[in-house]
Short mmCIF file of C-alpha atoms and ligand atoms in Angstrom, two decimals:
data_model
loop_
_atom_site.label_atom_id
_atom_site.label_comp_id
_atom_site.label_asym_id
_atom_site.label_seq_id
_atom_site.Cartn_x
_atom_site.Cartn_y
_atom_site.Cartn_z
CA MET Z 21 -34.36 9.74 -34.26
CA LYS Z 22 -34.65 11.96 -31.17
CA ASN Z 23 -32.79 11.23 -27.99
CA GLU Z 24 -30.59 8.54 -29.60
CA GLN Z 25 -27.12 8.45 -31.05
CA PHE Z 26 -27.78 6.66 -34.27
CA ASN Z 27 -25.59 4.94 -36.86
CA LYS Z 28 -26.82 1.72 -38.49
CA PRO Z 29 -24.81 -0.92 -40.38
CA ASP Z 30 -24.87 -1.28 -44.13
CA LEU Z 31 -23.84 -4.66 -45.66
CA LYS Z 32 -23.00 -3.01 -49.01
CA ASP Z 33 -20.47 -0.73 -47.33
CA ALA Z 34 -19.15 -3.68 -45.33
CA ARG Z 35 -18.42 -5.52 -48.58
CA LYS Z 36 -16.10 -2.79 -49.89
CA ARG Z 37 -12.37 -3.33 -49.79
CA SER Z 38 -9.51 -0.78 -50.23
CA LYS Z 39 -5.79 -1.38 -50.74
CA ILE Z 40 -4.76 1.20 -48.19
CA GLU Z 41 -2.54 0.09 -45.29
CA SER Z 42 -4.31 0.67 -41.92
CA ILE Z 43 -3.47 3.66 -39.80
CA VAL Z 44 -2.49 2.87 -36.29
CA SER Z 45 -3.64 5.03 -33.35
CA GLU Z 46 -3.26 4.77 -29.61
CA PHE Z 47 -6.21 4.20 -27.34
CA HIS Z 48 -7.06 7.22 -25.21
CA TYR Z 49 -9.71 7.96 -22.64
CA ASN Z 50 -12.36 10.57 -23.15
CA ASN Z 51 -12.19 13.01 -20.15
CA LEU Z 52 -15.93 12.86 -19.55
CA ILE Z 53 -16.06 9.29 -18.41
CA SER Z 54 -13.95 9.23 -15.23
CA ASN Z 55 -15.02 6.44 -12.96
CA ILE Z 56 -18.54 5.93 -14.33
CA GLY Z 57 -18.32 2.37 -13.07
CA GLU Z 58 -17.82 3.18 -9.41
CA ASN Z 59 -20.05 0.93 -7.28
CA LYS Z 60 -21.38 -0.68 -10.41
CA LYS Z 61 -21.18 -4.31 -11.34
CA TYR Z 62 -21.07 -5.88 -14.79
CA ILE Z 63 -21.57 -9.25 -16.37
CA ILE Z 64 -20.50 -10.27 -19.95
CA GLN Z 65 -21.75 -13.13 -21.96
CA THR Z 66 -19.43 -14.18 -24.76
CA HIS Z 67 -20.63 -16.19 -27.75
CA GLY Z 68 -18.67 -17.50 -30.72
CA CYS Z 69 -14.97 -17.74 -31.61
CA GLN Z 70 -11.66 -16.80 -30.01
CA ALA Z 71 -11.80 -13.35 -31.64
CA ASN Z 72 -14.82 -12.64 -29.45
CA GLU Z 73 -13.12 -14.08 -26.36
CA ALA Z 74 -10.21 -11.72 -26.99
CA ASP Z 75 -12.57 -8.83 -27.52
CA THR Z 76 -14.29 -9.59 -24.30
CA GLU Z 77 -11.00 -9.30 -22.46
CA LYS Z 78 -10.72 -5.79 -23.88
CA ILE Z 79 -14.29 -4.93 -22.87
CA LYS Z 80 -13.42 -6.07 -19.33
CA GLY Z 81 -10.23 -3.99 -19.40
CA LEU Z 82 -12.21 -0.87 -20.40
CA LEU Z 83 -14.87 -1.43 -17.75
CA GLU Z 84 -12.53 -2.22 -14.90
CA SER Z 85 -10.39 0.81 -15.74
CA GLN Z 86 -13.44 2.94 -14.75
CA GLY Z 87 -14.32 1.12 -11.55
CA PHE Z 88 -16.78 -1.51 -12.75
CA THR Z 89 -16.37 -4.83 -10.93
CA PRO Z 90 -17.56 -8.29 -12.05
CA ALA Z 91 -21.04 -9.31 -10.81
CA LEU Z 92 -21.59 -12.78 -9.38
CA ASP Z 93 -24.80 -13.20 -11.33
CA GLU Z 94 -27.24 -11.29 -13.53
CA THR Z 95 -29.54 -10.17 -10.71
CA GLU Z 96 -26.65 -8.31 -9.09
CA ALA Z 97 -25.47 -6.62 -12.35
CA ASP Z 98 -25.93 -2.93 -13.18
CA LEU Z 99 -24.64 -3.59 -16.70
CA ILE Z 100 -25.15 -6.65 -18.92
CA ILE Z 101 -23.13 -6.97 -22.13
CA ILE Z 102 -23.68 -9.67 -24.74
CA ASN Z 103 -20.73 -10.12 -27.08
CA THR Z 104 -22.49 -11.85 -29.94
CA CYS Z 105 -21.68 -14.27 -32.75
CA ALA Z 106 -23.34 -14.16 -36.20
CA ILE Z 107 -21.88 -17.22 -37.85
CA ARG Z 108 -24.92 -19.41 -37.77
CA ALA Z 109 -28.63 -18.88 -37.16
CA ASN Z 110 -28.70 -20.93 -33.97
CA ALA Z 111 -25.96 -18.79 -32.39
CA GLU Z 112 -28.16 -15.75 -33.08
CA ASN Z 113 -31.36 -17.35 -31.82
CA LYS Z 114 -29.65 -18.05 -28.51
CA VAL Z 115 -28.80 -14.37 -28.15
CA PHE Z 116 -32.31 -13.18 -28.95
CA GLY Z 117 -33.54 -15.62 -26.28
CA GLU Z 118 -31.15 -14.11 -23.76
CA ILE Z 119 -32.16 -10.52 -24.59
CA GLY Z 120 -35.80 -11.54 -24.18
CA ARG Z 121 -34.97 -12.98 -20.75
CA PHE Z 122 -33.21 -9.77 -19.64
CA LYS Z 123 -36.40 -7.77 -20.18
CA ARG Z 124 -37.75 -9.07 -16.86
CA LEU Z 125 -34.56 -8.04 -15.04
CA LYS Z 126 -34.88 -4.54 -16.52
CA MET Z 127 -38.47 -4.26 -15.39
CA LYS Z 128 -37.36 -4.94 -11.80
CA LYS Z 129 -34.31 -2.64 -12.09
CA PRO Z 130 -34.98 0.20 -14.61
CA ASP Z 131 -31.40 1.54 -14.30
CA LEU Z 132 -29.97 -1.74 -15.59
CA VAL Z 133 -27.98 -1.04 -18.75
CA ILE Z 134 -28.14 -3.70 -21.50
CA ALA Z 135 -25.54 -3.52 -24.34
CA ILE Z 136 -25.28 -5.77 -27.39
CA GLY Z 137 -21.92 -5.93 -29.14
CA GLY Z 138 -19.89 -8.17 -31.42
CA CYS Z 139 -20.84 -9.54 -34.83
CA MET Z 140 -24.62 -9.58 -34.76
CA PRO Z 141 -25.08 -5.73 -34.66
CA GLN Z 142 -23.01 -5.54 -37.85
CA GLU Z 143 -26.00 -7.05 -39.73
CA GLU Z 144 -28.73 -4.84 -40.88
CA VAL Z 145 -31.45 -7.41 -40.27
CA VAL Z 146 -30.38 -7.83 -36.63
CA VAL Z 147 -30.33 -4.10 -35.88
CA GLU Z 148 -33.80 -3.72 -37.43
CA LYS Z 149 -35.09 -6.57 -35.31
CA LEU Z 150 -33.49 -5.22 -32.10
CA LEU Z 151 -34.94 -1.75 -32.78
CA LYS Z 152 -38.38 -3.08 -33.49
CA THR Z 153 -38.89 -5.73 -30.80
CA TYR Z 154 -36.18 -5.37 -28.18
CA ARG Z 155 -36.56 -1.90 -26.74
CA GLN Z 156 -34.89 -2.99 -23.49
CA VAL Z 157 -31.51 -2.73 -25.22
CA ASP Z 158 -29.65 0.53 -24.37
CA ILE Z 159 -26.50 0.16 -26.43
CA ILE Z 160 -25.94 -1.46 -29.82
CA PHE Z 161 -22.30 -1.34 -30.84
CA GLY Z 162 -20.27 -3.28 -33.40
CA THR Z 163 -16.83 -4.87 -33.84
CA HIS Z 164 -15.13 -1.78 -35.25
CA ASN Z 165 -15.87 0.55 -32.33
CA LEU Z 166 -15.50 -1.62 -29.25
CA HIS Z 167 -12.84 0.78 -27.96
CA LYS Z 168 -15.53 3.47 -27.71
CA LEU Z 169 -17.69 1.49 -25.31
CA LEU Z 170 -17.00 3.77 -22.32
CA ASP Z 171 -18.17 6.82 -24.32
CA TYR Z 172 -21.42 4.99 -25.13
CA LEU Z 173 -21.90 4.03 -21.48
CA ALA Z 174 -21.45 7.68 -20.45
CA ILE Z 175 -24.20 8.69 -22.94
CA VAL Z 176 -26.61 6.13 -21.52
CA MET Z 177 -25.72 6.51 -17.81
CA ILE Z 178 -25.26 10.28 -17.66
CA GLU Z 179 -27.24 11.73 -20.57
CA LYS Z 180 -29.91 8.95 -20.42
CA ARG Z 181 -29.85 8.54 -24.14
CA ARG Z 182 -29.89 5.27 -26.07
CA VAL Z 183 -26.92 4.51 -28.37
CA VAL Z 184 -26.99 2.61 -31.72
CA GLU Z 185 -23.53 3.00 -33.15
CA VAL Z 186 -22.44 0.44 -35.72
CA LEU Z 187 -19.81 1.28 -38.32
CA SER Z 188 -19.50 -0.49 -41.63
CA PHE Z 189 -15.94 0.72 -42.26
CA GLU Z 190 -12.94 -0.38 -40.27
CA GLY Z 191 -11.22 2.81 -39.01
CA ASP Z 192 -7.82 2.79 -37.39
CA LEU Z 193 -6.07 -0.11 -35.78
CA VAL Z 194 -6.27 0.92 -32.16
CA GLU Z 195 -3.38 -0.23 -30.00
CA ASN Z 196 -3.15 -0.51 -26.24
CA VAL Z 197 -6.81 -0.92 -25.41
CA PRO Z 198 -6.73 -1.88 -21.70
CA THR Z 199 -7.18 -5.58 -21.29
CA VAL Z 200 -8.07 -7.94 -18.41
CA ARG Z 201 -6.99 -11.45 -19.36
CA ASP Z 202 -9.09 -14.44 -18.28
CA ASN Z 203 -6.08 -16.72 -17.84
CA ARG Z 204 -2.71 -16.16 -16.18
CA TYR Z 205 -0.79 -18.78 -18.27
CA LYS Z 206 -2.40 -18.76 -21.66
CA ALA Z 207 -3.10 -15.64 -23.74
CA TRP Z 208 -4.73 -14.66 -26.99
CA VAL Z 209 -2.76 -12.26 -29.15
CA ASN Z 210 -4.58 -10.66 -32.10
CA ILE Z 211 -2.26 -10.45 -35.05
CA MET Z 212 -4.83 -9.30 -37.60
CA TYR Z 213 -8.45 -8.39 -37.88
CA GLY Z 214 -11.04 -9.00 -40.59
CA CYS Z 215 -11.21 -11.35 -43.54
CA ASP Z 216 -11.03 -10.79 -47.32
CA GLU Z 217 -11.81 -14.32 -48.43
CA PHE Z 218 -15.53 -14.02 -48.92
CA CYS Z 219 -16.36 -17.72 -48.74
CA THR Z 220 -19.89 -17.64 -50.14
CA TYR Z 221 -21.57 -19.00 -47.00
CA CYS Z 222 -19.76 -16.79 -44.51
CA ILE Z 223 -20.86 -13.53 -42.82
CA VAL Z 224 -17.45 -12.82 -41.20
CA PRO Z 225 -15.96 -10.61 -43.98
CA TYR Z 226 -19.04 -8.35 -43.50
CA THR Z 227 -19.11 -8.38 -39.68
CA ARG Z 228 -15.32 -8.09 -39.14
CA GLY Z 229 -14.42 -6.00 -42.18
CA LYS Z 230 -11.30 -5.94 -44.30
CA GLU Z 231 -8.09 -7.69 -43.40
CA ARG Z 232 -5.88 -5.46 -41.25
CA SER Z 233 -2.53 -6.74 -39.91
CA ARG Z 234 -1.12 -5.37 -36.71
CA LYS Z 235 2.48 -4.13 -37.04
CA PRO Z 236 5.07 -6.81 -36.06
CA GLU Z 237 6.59 -4.36 -33.53
CA HIS Z 238 3.32 -4.07 -31.62
CA ILE Z 239 2.71 -7.84 -31.67
CA LEU Z 240 6.23 -8.65 -30.48
CA GLU Z 241 6.08 -6.04 -27.77
CA GLU Z 242 2.79 -7.47 -26.50
CA ILE Z 243 4.17 -11.00 -26.44
CA GLN Z 244 7.40 -9.86 -24.73
CA SER Z 245 5.33 -8.33 -21.95
CA LEU Z 246 3.36 -11.61 -21.62
CA VAL Z 247 6.73 -13.45 -21.37
CA ASN Z 248 7.77 -11.05 -18.62
CA ASP Z 249 4.50 -11.80 -16.80
CA GLY Z 250 5.29 -15.54 -16.88
CA TYR Z 251 2.82 -16.64 -19.57
CA GLN Z 252 3.47 -20.20 -20.86
CA GLU Z 253 1.36 -20.24 -24.03
CA ILE Z 254 0.14 -17.75 -26.58
CA THR Z 255 -2.31 -18.23 -29.40
CA LEU Z 256 -1.92 -15.93 -32.40
CA LEU Z 257 -5.34 -14.96 -33.61
CA GLY Z 258 -6.76 -14.02 -37.01
CA GLN Z 259 -9.65 -15.16 -39.22
CA ASN Z 260 -7.03 -16.18 -41.74
CA VAL Z 261 -3.53 -15.92 -40.18
CA ASN Z 262 -1.89 -17.11 -43.38
CA SER Z 263 -2.64 -13.81 -45.08
CA TYR Z 264 -0.98 -11.85 -42.32
CA GLY Z 265 1.04 -8.98 -43.74
CA LEU Z 266 -0.47 -9.10 -47.26
CA ASP Z 267 -1.94 -5.60 -46.54
CA PHE Z 268 1.43 -4.05 -45.74
CA THR Z 269 2.45 -1.67 -48.52
CA SER Z 270 5.60 -0.46 -46.75
CA ARG Z 271 7.32 -3.81 -46.07
CA ALA Z 272 7.47 -7.43 -47.14
CA TYR Z 273 6.79 -9.26 -43.88
CA ARG Z 274 4.58 -12.39 -43.87
CA PHE Z 275 3.15 -14.89 -41.34
CA SER Z 276 6.23 -17.12 -41.68
CA ASP Z 277 8.44 -14.09 -40.76
CA LEU Z 278 6.25 -13.28 -37.77
CA LEU Z 279 6.36 -16.94 -36.55
CA LYS Z 280 10.16 -16.91 -36.72
CA ASP Z 281 10.34 -13.72 -34.71
CA VAL Z 282 7.75 -14.81 -32.18
CA SER Z 283 9.47 -18.18 -31.88
CA ALA Z 284 12.73 -16.42 -30.92
CA LEU Z 285 11.07 -14.97 -27.82
CA ASN Z 286 11.25 -16.93 -24.62
CA ILE Z 287 7.69 -18.32 -24.60
CA PRO Z 288 7.32 -22.13 -24.18
CA ARG Z 289 4.31 -22.61 -26.37
CA ILE Z 290 3.02 -20.84 -29.50
CA ARG Z 291 -0.19 -21.74 -31.27
CA PHE Z 292 -2.19 -19.99 -33.97
CA THR Z 293 -5.65 -20.05 -35.47
CA THR Z 294 -7.18 -20.07 -38.08
CA SER Z 295 -5.44 -21.04 -41.26
CA HIS Z 296 -6.85 -21.00 -44.76
CA PRO Z 297 -5.43 -23.89 -46.90
CA LYS Z 298 -5.02 -21.67 -49.91
CA ASP Z 299 -2.12 -19.68 -48.60
CA PHE Z 300 -0.46 -22.19 -46.27
CA SER Z 301 2.98 -21.75 -47.84
CA LEU Z 302 6.04 -24.01 -47.82
CA ALA Z 303 7.92 -21.22 -46.02
CA LEU Z 304 5.34 -21.41 -43.27
CA ILE Z 305 5.53 -25.19 -42.97
CA GLU Z 306 9.34 -24.97 -42.82
CA ALA Z 307 9.15 -22.27 -40.15
CA LEU Z 308 6.74 -24.44 -38.17
CA ALA Z 309 9.05 -27.45 -38.48
CA LYS Z 310 11.98 -25.51 -37.14
CA GLY Z 311 10.53 -23.58 -34.19
CA LYS Z 312 10.89 -25.70 -31.07
CA ASN Z 313 8.14 -23.73 -29.31
CA LEU Z 314 5.73 -23.86 -32.28
CA MET Z 315 3.21 -26.51 -31.30
CA PRO Z 316 2.70 -29.55 -33.59
CA PHE Z 317 -1.06 -28.87 -33.95
CA ILE Z 318 -2.71 -27.32 -36.97
CA HIS Z 319 -6.37 -26.48 -37.39
CA LEU Z 320 -6.95 -26.36 -41.19
CA PRO Z 321 -10.60 -25.98 -42.21
CA VAL Z 322 -11.39 -27.97 -45.36
CA GLN Z 323 -15.20 -27.35 -45.40
CA SER Z 324 -15.94 -30.00 -48.06
CA GLY Z 325 -14.40 -32.90 -50.04
CA SER Z 326 -16.21 -32.10 -53.28
CA ASN Z 327 -14.53 -29.92 -55.82
CA ARG Z 328 -17.84 -28.66 -57.15
CA ILE Z 329 -18.96 -27.61 -53.66
CA LEU Z 330 -15.54 -26.07 -52.86
CA LYS Z 331 -15.87 -23.97 -56.00
CA MET Z 332 -19.37 -22.87 -55.04
CA MET Z 333 -18.01 -22.00 -51.58
CA ASN Z 334 -15.22 -19.87 -53.21
CA ARG Z 335 -12.59 -21.71 -51.28
CA LYS Z 336 -9.94 -21.43 -54.02
CA TYR Z 337 -8.39 -24.87 -53.61
CA THR Z 338 -9.30 -28.41 -54.66
CA LYS Z 339 -9.64 -31.68 -52.80
CA GLU Z 340 -6.40 -32.79 -54.47
CA SER Z 341 -4.40 -29.72 -53.56
CA TYR Z 342 -5.66 -29.94 -49.95
CA ILE Z 343 -4.56 -33.60 -49.70
CA GLU Z 344 -1.14 -32.65 -51.14
CA LEU Z 345 -0.83 -29.90 -48.58
CA ILE Z 346 -1.62 -32.29 -45.76
CA ASN Z 347 0.96 -34.76 -47.06
CA THR Z 348 3.64 -32.04 -47.22
CA ILE Z 349 2.79 -30.83 -43.65
CA ARG Z 350 2.95 -34.45 -42.39
CA ASN Z 351 6.27 -35.11 -44.13
CA LEU Z 352 7.94 -31.99 -42.77
CA ILE Z 353 6.41 -32.01 -39.30
CA PRO Z 354 6.25 -35.72 -38.27
CA GLY Z 355 3.52 -36.60 -35.78
CA VAL Z 356 1.69 -33.31 -36.24
CA SER Z 357 -1.99 -33.32 -35.19
CA ILE Z 358 -4.43 -31.90 -37.78
CA THR Z 359 -8.05 -30.87 -37.17
CA THR Z 360 -10.56 -29.23 -39.48
CA ASP Z 361 -13.96 -27.56 -39.98
CA ILE Z 362 -16.64 -29.12 -42.25
CA ILE Z 363 -19.95 -27.89 -43.44
CA VAL Z 364 -22.55 -30.40 -44.63
CA GLY Z 365 -25.68 -29.63 -46.55
CA PHE Z 366 -24.31 -26.66 -48.51
CA PRO Z 367 -26.99 -25.67 -51.11
CA SER Z 368 -27.30 -28.43 -53.75
CA GLU Z 369 -24.80 -30.79 -52.09
CA THR Z 370 -25.71 -34.37 -53.18
CA GLU Z 371 -25.29 -37.58 -51.21
CA ALA Z 372 -22.46 -38.51 -53.56
CA GLU Z 373 -20.68 -35.20 -52.86
CA PHE Z 374 -21.19 -35.75 -49.15
CA GLN Z 375 -19.56 -39.18 -49.59
CA GLU Z 376 -16.52 -37.38 -51.12
CA THR Z 377 -16.27 -35.40 -47.87
CA MET Z 378 -16.41 -38.66 -45.93
CA ASP Z 379 -13.65 -40.13 -48.10
CA LEU Z 380 -11.50 -37.00 -47.63
CA VAL Z 381 -11.85 -37.33 -43.88
CA ARG Z 382 -10.65 -40.92 -44.15
CA THR Z 383 -7.70 -39.93 -46.31
CA CYS Z 384 -6.64 -36.95 -44.19
CA GLN Z 385 -6.86 -38.79 -40.83
CA PHE Z 386 -8.15 -35.75 -38.99
CA GLU Z 387 -7.81 -35.94 -35.22
CA GLY Z 388 -10.91 -33.82 -34.61
CA ALA Z 389 -13.27 -31.44 -36.39
CA TYR Z 390 -15.91 -28.83 -35.81
CA THR Z 391 -18.82 -29.89 -38.05
CA PHE Z 392 -21.82 -27.80 -39.01
CA VAL Z 393 -24.97 -27.93 -41.05
CA PHE Z 394 -25.02 -25.09 -43.53
CA SER Z 395 -26.81 -22.04 -42.15
CA LYS Z 396 -28.24 -19.38 -44.43
CA ARG Z 397 -26.83 -15.94 -43.67
CA THR Z 398 -28.68 -13.01 -45.20
CA GLY Z 399 -26.45 -10.90 -47.41
CA THR Z 400 -24.05 -13.71 -48.33
CA PRO Z 401 -24.06 -15.21 -51.93
CA ALA Z 402 -24.96 -18.70 -50.69
CA ALA Z 403 -28.16 -17.41 -49.14
CA LEU Z 404 -29.46 -16.90 -52.66
CA MET Z 405 -28.52 -20.40 -53.89
CA GLU Z 406 -31.26 -22.96 -54.42
CA ASP Z 407 -31.29 -25.29 -51.38
CA LEU Z 408 -33.71 -28.20 -51.73
CA THR Z 409 -32.12 -30.78 -49.45
CA PRO Z 410 -34.50 -31.50 -46.56
CA THR Z 411 -33.25 -30.51 -43.09
CA GLU Z 412 -33.63 -34.10 -41.83
CA GLU Z 413 -31.27 -35.32 -44.56
CA LYS Z 414 -28.68 -32.64 -43.69
CA LYS Z 415 -28.86 -33.62 -40.06
CA ASP Z 416 -28.39 -37.27 -41.03
CA ARG Z 417 -25.29 -36.31 -42.95
CA LEU Z 418 -23.98 -34.44 -39.90
CA TYR Z 419 -24.56 -37.46 -37.60
CA ARG Z 420 -22.79 -39.82 -40.02
CA LEU Z 421 -19.87 -37.39 -40.37
CA ASN Z 422 -19.62 -36.96 -36.61
CA ASP Z 423 -19.37 -40.74 -36.10
CA LEU Z 424 -16.43 -40.82 -38.49
CA ILE Z 425 -14.80 -37.75 -36.92
CA ASN Z 426 -15.09 -39.29 -33.44
CA GLU Z 427 -13.17 -42.33 -34.69
CA GLY Z 428 -10.36 -39.97 -35.73
CA PHE Z 429 -10.51 -38.24 -32.34
CA LEU Z 430 -10.03 -41.60 -30.57
CA ARG Z 431 -7.29 -42.67 -32.95
CA GLY Z 432 -5.50 -39.33 -32.32
CA ASN Z 433 -5.67 -39.96 -28.55
CA GLU Z 434 -4.69 -43.62 -28.79
CA ARG Z 435 -1.38 -42.89 -30.48
CA PHE Z 436 -0.18 -41.33 -27.21
CA LEU Z 437 -1.02 -44.40 -25.10
CA ASP Z 438 2.10 -45.48 -23.09
CA THR Z 439 4.09 -42.47 -24.14
CA ASN Z 440 5.39 -39.51 -22.16
CA VAL Z 441 3.92 -36.06 -22.93
CA LYS Z 442 4.36 -32.50 -21.73
CA VAL Z 443 1.21 -30.88 -20.31
CA LEU Z 444 0.49 -27.29 -19.40
CA VAL Z 445 -1.56 -27.73 -16.23
CA GLU Z 446 -4.74 -25.68 -16.35
CA GLY Z 447 -6.63 -26.46 -13.16
CA PRO Z 448 -9.17 -28.93 -11.73
CA SER Z 449 -10.60 -31.38 -14.24
CA LYS Z 450 -14.17 -30.64 -15.28
CA SER Z 451 -15.21 -34.33 -15.13
CA ASN Z 452 -13.63 -35.19 -11.73
CA LYS Z 453 -12.68 -32.73 -9.04
CA ASP Z 454 -9.96 -34.99 -7.64
CA PHE Z 455 -8.12 -34.70 -10.93
CA LEU Z 456 -6.21 -31.90 -12.62
CA CYS Z 457 -6.30 -31.28 -16.38
CA GLY Z 458 -4.19 -29.73 -19.07
CA TYR Z 459 -3.32 -29.89 -22.72
CA THR Z 460 -0.36 -31.61 -24.46
CA GLU Z 461 1.70 -30.04 -27.21
CA HIS Z 462 -0.61 -31.75 -29.75
CA ASN Z 463 -3.56 -30.17 -28.00
CA LYS Z 464 -4.87 -33.34 -26.36
CA LEU Z 465 -6.77 -33.00 -23.08
CA VAL Z 466 -5.26 -35.06 -20.21
CA ASN Z 467 -6.75 -35.69 -16.80
CA PHE Z 468 -4.44 -36.79 -14.00
CA ARG Z 469 -3.94 -36.82 -10.22
CA GLY Z 470 -1.42 -34.11 -9.33
CA ASN Z 471 -0.37 -31.24 -7.15
CA PRO Z 472 -2.43 -28.06 -7.63
CA GLU Z 473 0.82 -26.12 -7.08
CA ASN Z 474 1.69 -27.18 -10.62
CA ILE Z 475 -1.12 -25.23 -12.15
CA GLY Z 476 0.34 -22.87 -14.70
CA THR Z 477 3.48 -24.92 -15.29
CA ILE Z 478 4.46 -27.50 -17.89
CA ILE Z 479 4.97 -31.03 -16.43
CA ASP Z 480 5.79 -34.49 -17.80
CA LEU Z 481 3.09 -37.17 -17.69
CA HIS Z 482 2.88 -40.79 -18.71
CA ILE Z 483 -0.30 -41.64 -20.62
CA THR Z 484 -2.15 -44.67 -19.16
CA GLU Z 485 -5.53 -44.52 -20.86
CA ALA Z 486 -6.93 -43.12 -24.14
CA LYS Z 487 -10.59 -42.25 -24.55
CA THR Z 488 -12.44 -40.47 -27.32
CA TRP Z 489 -12.45 -37.05 -25.69
CA SER Z 490 -9.51 -37.21 -23.28
CA LEU Z 491 -6.42 -39.03 -22.09
CA LYS Z 492 -5.61 -40.16 -18.56
CA GLY Z 493 -2.03 -39.78 -17.26
CA GLU Z 494 0.34 -40.11 -14.33
CA VAL Z 495 2.81 -37.53 -13.18
CA LEU Z 496 6.41 -38.61 -14.04
CA HIS Z 497 8.35 -36.23 -11.82
CA GLU Z 498 7.42 -32.94 -10.25
N1 5AD O 26 -23.12 -22.21 -42.04
C1 5AD O 26 -22.50 -23.24 -41.37
N2 5AD O 26 -21.22 -23.18 -40.97
C2 5AD O 26 -20.54 -22.03 -41.19
N3 5AD O 26 -19.28 -21.64 -40.89
C3 5AD O 26 -19.07 -20.38 -41.29
N4 5AD O 26 -20.17 -19.90 -41.90
C4 5AD O 26 -21.12 -20.94 -41.83
C5 5AD O 26 -22.50 -21.04 -42.26
N5 5AD O 26 -23.13 -20.08 -42.92
C6 5AD O 26 -18.28 -22.56 -40.27
C7 5AD O 26 -17.10 -22.83 -41.15
C8 5AD O 26 -16.01 -22.08 -40.52
C9 5AD O 26 -16.42 -22.15 -39.04
C10 5AD O 26 -15.79 -21.10 -38.19
O1 5AD O 26 -17.76 -21.93 -39.10
O2 5AD O 26 -16.80 -24.22 -41.13
O3 5AD O 26 -14.70 -22.57 -40.74
FE1 SF4 O 27 -15.40 -16.98 -43.25
FE2 SF4 O 27 -13.90 -17.98 -45.23
FE3 SF4 O 27 -13.07 -15.78 -43.94
FE4 SF4 O 27 -13.03 -18.11 -42.68
S1 SF4 O 27 -11.82 -17.59 -44.52
S2 SF4 O 27 -13.81 -16.22 -41.83
S3 SF4 O 27 -14.88 -19.18 -43.53
S4 SF4 O 27 -14.87 -15.96 -45.22
#
């Protein structure tokens, strides 16, 4: 295609896996792009999971390093970036709606640059659709080449060419991409990228590529600099943090080792997400139980309570082994709060199998869950499975499940009534401006009257009221 830089995704390539340990390279600027953002304003929309939120902080870092400044709203922006999510159809539909809306802005301001990044461009069907019906988009880039965004902007802004550059192989692990963090007290730290699990419903192994673990030295260095900057909490990020280090060929260093080393740094709170039940090892549970700054909160997606469905999902554990794991975690980490993810209406799931999921929720006493109706993702094995359950029935299962989950949410909050908790103060409460809010060690939201000077610090509160979605507390001493 003339006048375009062109590289489209290929799901078959994205499925390939190699055993080679990733090469690490340092981020460097291309000389051509100096200050292309001078007097230009940008806006970024972020959809989806924490991996995207962390990527957005890198996009901001890249842009601001070249003079771009944040726009107050879309009409003021010279550059609009959408960092997209591909996990379910409704996440994608939202993005298509937004791109449609931006067409009018571009008609008024022809120099407006629109860029689409993240997981959606990694899908062939999406790129085809964008090329066919959304000509207003100037840059389509994927998850593997985010660090090249400034080069693409230079092509569009200086050479006036459109860029479609999506890679279906992972490339190097690029360290030291400039970053502008959204929060001054809590930070995301990527420990690995990609996923090799290939759960049959999930598009992530295709959009995020093979599992690549960052070297411990780089992770610890990043966290040490966050400690030096006064950060109070870090969340270690990976699609499946439990398989951290499995791709190292030159050393035996696993997630439990990393947690011990991170825990030895002077950071008050450490969290991590997400875990796969299949490799949640005893060594990991023991490490968690010992580390004083490792928070007693575990998000452990179960997806279904039926062994037949778990098998069809390729989850590699059974209902029984999951329950055993939960019991071991609860025995070794007393009082731990456990949440989960559940999909209802997986192809061929019966009412009886759904009831098994409900029973599992009762047994495991989850204190919260993200619940979803199965969404067909083109290119995944589950998209080809016969799926005859009517949508209305799937929705009904979701509503019934949510009612049960909400009971667990309330129970999880009620157990802190009349106790003292430690809260990292985040800022004004969203529900009442006269209140502040923050999260406890068990990740419970607390609203309370307090001194805004405490924002960014950890304080002691007494819990006076427990509701389904939040707690109310009083400051003990400042
Ligand atoms: N349909 C519905 N939910 C999905 N998830 C992942 N893929 C799909 C899909 N195709 C859910 C899983 C996962 C969470 C991040 O999203 O529950 O744990
Ligand atoms: Fe998707 Fe499964 Fe990987 Fe999670 S572990 S990202 S659900 S494939």
